[in-house]
């Protein structure tokens, strides 16, 4: 079974968690896209939910499927967010942001009573950091911020190259919030909590892709079936 089919399996299991009348956060990325597609089919059959998107891409997808949408200003408390992850460890610490939506993803997750991660089991790692850590920064003072980020990473016991994310055409990628992303190629993050705290205090850093203490559970699909981490119900 290919990775896309596994992602759809995880998304289908997450759909079973949705109850009529729920307020849902809709994630961004290839796995979350499957969940939104499946939810749209359920809504088309008369199922009632109200959703908040984590990106403009997900917003457009949901609206095209007729899913009722809201905002966190109108609906500031959500029952459940279903989102993907670039990496997840056994303690449900995540790296997210491969789709450049980490800021909104983290805001929506924090506004939710539960966050459930859906992914193929290839995203499960013993130690975070194999996937580059996205760090969202303001364009102003980029080089000064880059140096401060590098110092914070070093002080937390990690090291690696910081790469400004660009689009395939070579232009700098700009997030939905109008920011840039520095991808930190660290290989391994020995102390994710320490690194998260260090990045939080760097002026110019808007947000980073370490999601710690936000996911309550994960649904991971593999060749042998589904694996559940933490609590999904």
mmCIF file of C-alpha atoms in Angstrom:
data_model
loop_
_atom_site.group_PDB
_atom_site.id
_atom_site.type_symbol
_atom_site.label_atom_id
_atom_site.label_comp_id
_atom_site.label_asym_id
_atom_site.label_seq_id
_atom_site.Cartn_x
_atom_site.Cartn_y
_atom_site.Cartn_z
ATOM 1 C CA UNK A 1 0.000 0.000 0.000
ATOM 2 C CA UNK A 2 1.439 3.390 -0.985
ATOM 3 C CA UNK A 3 1.828 6.347 1.386
ATOM 4 C CA UNK A 4 -1.180 8.182 -0.035
ATOM 5 C CA UNK A 5 -3.466 5.209 0.616
ATOM 6 C CA UNK A 6 -2.134 4.991 4.168
ATOM 7 C CA UNK A 7 -2.833 8.676 4.725
ATOM 8 C CA UNK A 8 -6.408 8.170 3.561
ATOM 9 C CA UNK A 9 -6.799 5.271 6.021
ATOM 10 C CA UNK A 10 -5.689 7.478 8.900
ATOM 11 C CA UNK A 11 -8.027 10.247 7.747
ATOM 12 C CA UNK A 12 -10.974 7.839 7.555
ATOM 13 C CA UNK A 13 -10.352 6.703 11.141
ATOM 14 C CA UNK A 14 -10.212 10.315 12.307
ATOM 15 C CA UNK A 15 -13.552 11.000 10.640
ATOM 16 C CA UNK A 16 -15.092 8.472 13.038
ATOM 17 C CA UNK A 17 -14.226 10.885 15.882
ATOM 18 C CA UNK A 18 -16.457 13.615 14.478
ATOM 19 C CA UNK A 19 -19.899 14.042 16.026
ATOM 20 C CA UNK A 20 -22.790 16.135 14.698
ATOM 21 C CA UNK A 21 -22.557 19.765 15.753
ATOM 22 C CA UNK A 22 -18.821 19.673 16.466
ATOM 23 C CA UNK A 23 -16.590 22.694 15.966
ATOM 24 C CA UNK A 24 -13.578 21.424 14.046
ATOM 25 C CA UNK A 25 -10.127 22.694 13.170
ATOM 26 C CA UNK A 26 -9.087 21.566 9.706
ATOM 27 C CA UNK A 27 -5.388 20.990 9.148
ATOM 28 C CA UNK A 28 -3.159 21.623 6.154
ATOM 29 C CA UNK A 29 -1.142 19.209 4.063
ATOM 30 C CA UNK A 30 -1.554 16.023 2.057
ATOM 31 C CA UNK A 31 -3.015 13.901 4.868
ATOM 32 C CA UNK A 32 -5.310 16.633 6.167
ATOM 33 C CA UNK A 33 -6.551 17.122 2.605
ATOM 34 C CA UNK A 34 -7.913 13.562 2.649
ATOM 35 C CA UNK A 35 -9.730 14.300 5.913
ATOM 36 C CA UNK A 36 -11.326 17.439 4.460
ATOM 37 C CA UNK A 37 -12.420 15.511 1.364
ATOM 38 C CA UNK A 38 -14.031 12.802 3.493
ATOM 39 C CA UNK A 39 -15.663 15.385 5.748
ATOM 40 C CA UNK A 40 -17.034 17.186 2.700
ATOM 41 C CA UNK A 41 -18.726 13.990 1.527
ATOM 42 C CA UNK A 42 -20.259 13.567 4.991
ATOM 43 C CA UNK A 43 -21.490 17.173 5.003
ATOM 44 C CA UNK A 44 -23.013 16.695 1.550
ATOM 45 C CA UNK A 45 -25.158 13.918 3.012
ATOM 46 C CA UNK A 46 -26.550 16.261 5.681
ATOM 47 C CA UNK A 47 -23.968 16.024 8.474
ATOM 48 C CA UNK A 48 -23.704 19.237 10.519
ATOM 49 C CA UNK A 49 -20.344 20.713 11.609
ATOM 50 C CA UNK A 50 -18.695 24.127 11.815
ATOM 51 C CA UNK A 51 -15.032 24.392 10.878
ATOM 52 C CA UNK A 52 -12.014 26.679 11.060
ATOM 53 C CA UNK A 53 -9.184 26.270 8.536
ATOM 54 C CA UNK A 54 -5.469 26.454 9.277
ATOM 55 C CA UNK A 55 -4.553 27.908 5.874
ATOM 56 C CA UNK A 56 -5.981 29.663 2.840
ATOM 57 C CA UNK A 57 -5.502 26.441 0.856
ATOM 58 C CA UNK A 58 -7.602 24.418 3.300
ATOM 59 C CA UNK A 59 -10.184 27.211 3.487
ATOM 60 C CA UNK A 60 -10.631 27.127 -0.282
ATOM 61 C CA UNK A 61 -10.838 23.324 -0.341
ATOM 62 C CA UNK A 62 -13.447 23.234 2.433
ATOM 63 C CA UNK A 63 -15.595 25.929 0.841
ATOM 64 C CA UNK A 64 -15.487 24.128 -2.507
ATOM 65 C CA UNK A 65 -16.951 21.079 -0.764
ATOM 66 C CA UNK A 66 -19.716 23.042 0.920
ATOM 67 C CA UNK A 67 -18.314 22.680 4.449
ATOM 68 C CA UNK A 68 -19.623 25.448 6.752
ATOM 69 C CA UNK A 69 -16.667 27.626 7.761
ATOM 70 C CA UNK A 70 -16.029 30.055 10.591
ATOM 71 C CA UNK A 71 -13.076 31.921 12.108
ATOM 72 C CA UNK A 72 -11.474 31.854 15.543
ATOM 73 C CA UNK A 73 -12.896 35.332 16.132
ATOM 74 C CA UNK A 74 -16.412 33.992 15.601
ATOM 75 C CA UNK A 75 -15.729 30.526 17.077
ATOM 76 C CA UNK A 76 -12.803 30.876 19.506
ATOM 77 C CA UNK A 77 -13.156 27.438 21.107
ATOM 78 C CA UNK A 78 -13.001 24.239 19.077
ATOM 79 C CA UNK A 79 -13.854 20.668 20.048
ATOM 80 C CA UNK A 80 -11.309 18.901 17.856
ATOM 81 C CA UNK A 81 -8.555 19.674 15.385
ATOM 82 C CA UNK A 82 -7.411 17.006 12.935
ATOM 83 C CA UNK A 83 -4.076 17.744 11.283
ATOM 84 C CA UNK A 84 -1.050 16.015 9.850
ATOM 85 C CA UNK A 85 2.571 16.161 10.988
ATOM 86 C CA UNK A 86 5.986 15.971 9.403
ATOM 87 C CA UNK A 87 7.321 14.040 12.398
ATOM 88 C CA UNK A 88 5.833 12.644 15.593
ATOM 89 C CA UNK A 89 7.728 11.003 18.448
ATOM 90 C CA UNK A 90 6.424 8.507 21.052
ATOM 91 C CA UNK A 91 5.705 11.396 23.458
ATOM 92 C CA UNK A 92 3.466 13.073 20.842
ATOM 93 C CA UNK A 93 5.887 15.894 20.248
ATOM 94 C CA UNK A 94 5.660 17.046 16.652
ATOM 95 C CA UNK A 95 7.471 18.841 13.906
ATOM 96 C CA UNK A 96 5.007 20.650 11.651
ATOM 97 C CA UNK A 97 5.243 23.339 9.024
ATOM 98 C CA UNK A 98 6.224 21.501 5.873
ATOM 99 C CA UNK A 99 3.201 23.111 4.248
ATOM 100 C CA UNK A 100 4.192 26.569 5.552
ATOM 101 C CA UNK A 101 1.060 26.841 7.721
ATOM 102 C CA UNK A 102 2.645 26.291 11.146
ATOM 103 C CA UNK A 103 1.552 29.610 12.681
ATOM 104 C CA UNK A 104 -2.142 29.163 11.968
ATOM 105 C CA UNK A 105 -1.893 25.435 12.686
ATOM 106 C CA UNK A 106 -0.527 26.123 16.155
ATOM 107 C CA UNK A 107 -3.097 28.832 16.913
ATOM 108 C CA UNK A 108 -5.955 26.545 15.889
ATOM 109 C CA UNK A 109 -4.523 23.576 17.806
ATOM 110 C CA UNK A 110 -4.162 25.686 20.954
ATOM 111 C CA UNK A 111 -7.800 26.769 20.657
ATOM 112 C CA UNK A 112 -8.974 23.144 20.524
ATOM 113 C CA UNK A 113 -9.973 20.815 23.336
ATOM 114 C CA UNK A 114 -8.211 18.006 21.445
ATOM 115 C CA UNK A 115 -5.748 17.740 18.593
ATOM 116 C CA UNK A 116 -5.463 14.419 16.797
ATOM 117 C CA UNK A 117 -2.630 13.850 14.341
ATOM 118 C CA UNK A 118 -3.137 11.720 11.238
ATOM 119 C CA UNK A 119 -0.178 10.383 9.265
ATOM 120 C CA UNK A 120 1.435 7.348 7.722
ATOM 121 C CA UNK A 121 3.664 5.483 10.167
ATOM 122 C CA UNK A 122 6.782 6.669 8.362
ATOM 123 C CA UNK A 123 6.328 9.954 10.243
ATOM 124 C CA UNK A 124 6.937 8.226 13.595
ATOM 125 C CA UNK A 125 10.509 8.808 14.806
ATOM 126 C CA UNK A 126 12.408 8.080 18.000
ATOM 127 C CA UNK A 127 14.043 11.514 17.967
ATOM 128 C CA UNK A 128 12.708 14.645 16.272
ATOM 129 C CA UNK A 129 14.896 16.502 13.828
ATOM 130 C CA UNK A 130 15.440 14.359 10.771
ATOM 131 C CA UNK A 131 12.838 16.551 9.074
ATOM 132 C CA UNK A 132 14.012 20.190 8.870
ATOM 133 C CA UNK A 133 12.445 22.337 11.590
ATOM 134 C CA UNK A 134 10.491 25.268 10.099
ATOM 135 C CA UNK A 135 10.935 28.611 11.870
ATOM 136 C CA UNK A 136 8.619 31.399 10.725
ATOM 137 C CA UNK A 137 10.230 34.852 10.837
ATOM 138 C CA UNK A 138 9.358 38.410 9.837
ATOM 139 C CA UNK A 139 11.139 39.688 6.715
ATOM 140 C CA UNK A 140 12.477 42.782 8.484
ATOM 141 C CA UNK A 141 15.965 42.226 9.876
ATOM 142 C CA UNK A 142 16.190 38.757 8.379
ATOM 143 C CA UNK A 143 19.959 38.351 8.714
ATOM 144 C CA UNK A 144 19.973 39.568 12.323
ATOM 145 C CA UNK A 145 17.139 37.164 13.123
ATOM 146 C CA UNK A 146 18.911 34.317 11.350
ATOM 147 C CA UNK A 147 22.010 34.846 13.475
ATOM 148 C CA UNK A 148 19.948 35.002 16.671
ATOM 149 C CA UNK A 149 18.130 31.814 15.696
ATOM 150 C CA UNK A 150 21.445 30.062 15.033
ATOM 151 C CA UNK A 151 22.712 31.143 18.449
ATOM 152 C CA UNK A 152 19.523 29.898 20.144
ATOM 153 C CA UNK A 153 19.849 26.550 18.397
ATOM 154 C CA UNK A 154 23.480 26.227 19.476
ATOM 155 C CA UNK A 155 22.664 27.199 23.061
ATOM 156 C CA UNK A 156 20.042 24.452 23.204
ATOM 157 C CA UNK A 157 22.541 21.800 22.167
ATOM 158 C CA UNK A 158 21.718 21.434 18.478
ATOM 159 C CA UNK A 159 23.434 22.518 15.282
ATOM 160 C CA UNK A 160 22.736 22.629 11.577
ATOM 161 C CA UNK A 161 22.270 24.730 8.487
ATOM 162 C CA UNK A 162 19.523 27.368 8.307
ATOM 163 C CA UNK A 163 18.000 27.616 4.840
ATOM 164 C CA UNK A 164 15.567 30.298 3.694
ATOM 165 C CA UNK A 165 12.653 28.450 2.114
ATOM 166 C CA UNK A 166 11.987 29.280 -1.520
ATOM 167 C CA UNK A 167 9.391 28.346 -4.088
ATOM 168 C CA UNK A 168 10.213 26.113 -7.058
ATOM 169 C CA UNK A 169 10.667 29.225 -9.227
ATOM 170 C CA UNK A 170 13.403 30.495 -6.886
ATOM 171 C CA UNK A 171 11.381 33.258 -5.242
ATOM 172 C CA UNK A 172 11.202 33.454 -1.454
ATOM 173 C CA UNK A 173 8.194 31.619 -0.037
ATOM 174 C CA UNK A 174 5.815 33.958 1.797
ATOM 175 C CA UNK A 175 3.379 32.457 4.310
ATOM 176 C CA UNK A 176 -0.310 33.306 4.635
ATOM 177 C CA UNK A 177 0.739 35.740 7.367
ATOM 178 C CA UNK A 178 3.260 37.504 5.143
ATOM 179 C CA UNK A 179 6.340 35.960 6.759
ATOM 180 C CA UNK A 180 9.389 33.958 5.655
ATOM 181 C CA UNK A 181 10.458 30.488 6.812
ATOM 182 C CA UNK A 182 13.939 29.407 7.866
ATOM 183 C CA UNK A 183 14.287 25.612 7.728
ATOM 184 C CA UNK A 184 16.737 24.317 10.341
ATOM 185 C CA UNK A 185 18.456 21.121 9.179
ATOM 186 C CA UNK A 186 19.396 19.725 12.587
ATOM 187 C CA UNK A 187 19.401 15.967 12.080
ATOM 188 C CA UNK A 188 18.364 15.330 15.674
ATOM 189 C CA UNK A 189 16.909 17.478 18.451
ATOM 190 C CA UNK A 190 18.034 16.096 21.793
ATOM 191 C CA UNK A 191 15.929 18.465 23.897
ATOM 192 C CA UNK A 192 12.886 19.729 21.974
ATOM 193 C CA UNK A 193 11.456 21.614 24.956
ATOM 194 C CA UNK A 194 14.723 23.479 25.507
ATOM 195 C CA UNK A 195 14.952 24.426 21.833
ATOM 196 C CA UNK A 196 11.318 25.552 21.749
ATOM 197 C CA UNK A 197 11.847 27.861 24.714
ATOM 198 C CA UNK A 198 15.033 29.272 23.186
ATOM 199 C CA UNK A 199 13.318 30.060 19.886
ATOM 200 C CA UNK A 200 10.299 31.590 21.611
ATOM 201 C CA UNK A 201 12.347 34.502 22.929
ATOM 202 C CA UNK A 202 14.171 35.430 19.705
ATOM 203 C CA UNK A 203 12.917 38.785 18.367
ATOM 204 C CA UNK A 204 11.782 38.334 14.787
ATOM 205 C CA UNK A 205 10.665 34.732 15.280
ATOM 206 C CA UNK A 206 6.911 34.566 14.807
ATOM 207 C CA UNK A 207 6.549 30.841 15.519
ATOM 208 C CA UNK A 208 8.372 27.530 15.124
ATOM 209 C CA UNK A 209 7.320 24.059 14.075
ATOM 210 C CA UNK A 210 7.860 22.300 17.406
ATOM 211 C CA UNK A 211 4.384 21.370 18.641
ATOM 212 C CA UNK A 212 4.809 20.264 22.242
ATOM 213 C CA UNK A 213 1.929 19.465 24.570
ATOM 214 C CA UNK A 214 -0.680 20.126 21.874
ATOM 215 C CA UNK A 215 -1.462 16.705 20.378
ATOM 216 C CA UNK A 216 -3.592 14.448 22.559
ATOM 217 C CA UNK A 217 -3.346 11.511 20.197
ATOM 218 C CA UNK A 218 -2.186 10.272 16.810
ATOM 219 C CA UNK A 219 -3.525 7.842 14.225
ATOM 220 C CA UNK A 220 -0.692 6.301 12.227
ATOM 221 C CA UNK A 221 -1.422 4.061 9.252
ATOM 222 C CA UNK A 222 1.010 1.353 8.199
ATOM 223 C CA UNK A 223 1.094 -1.854 6.215
ATOM 224 C CA UNK A 224 0.045 -3.757 9.329
ATOM 225 C CA UNK A 225 -2.938 -1.507 10.071
ATOM 226 C CA UNK A 226 -3.545 1.484 12.296
ATOM 227 C CA UNK A 227 -1.493 2.403 15.355
ATOM 228 C CA UNK A 228 -2.968 4.722 17.980
ATOM 229 C CA UNK A 229 -0.717 6.857 20.165
ATOM 230 C CA UNK A 230 -2.112 8.656 23.193
ATOM 231 C CA UNK A 231 -5.830 9.398 23.415
ATOM 232 C CA UNK A 232 -7.967 10.092 20.371
ATOM 233 C CA UNK A 233 -11.455 9.824 21.862
#
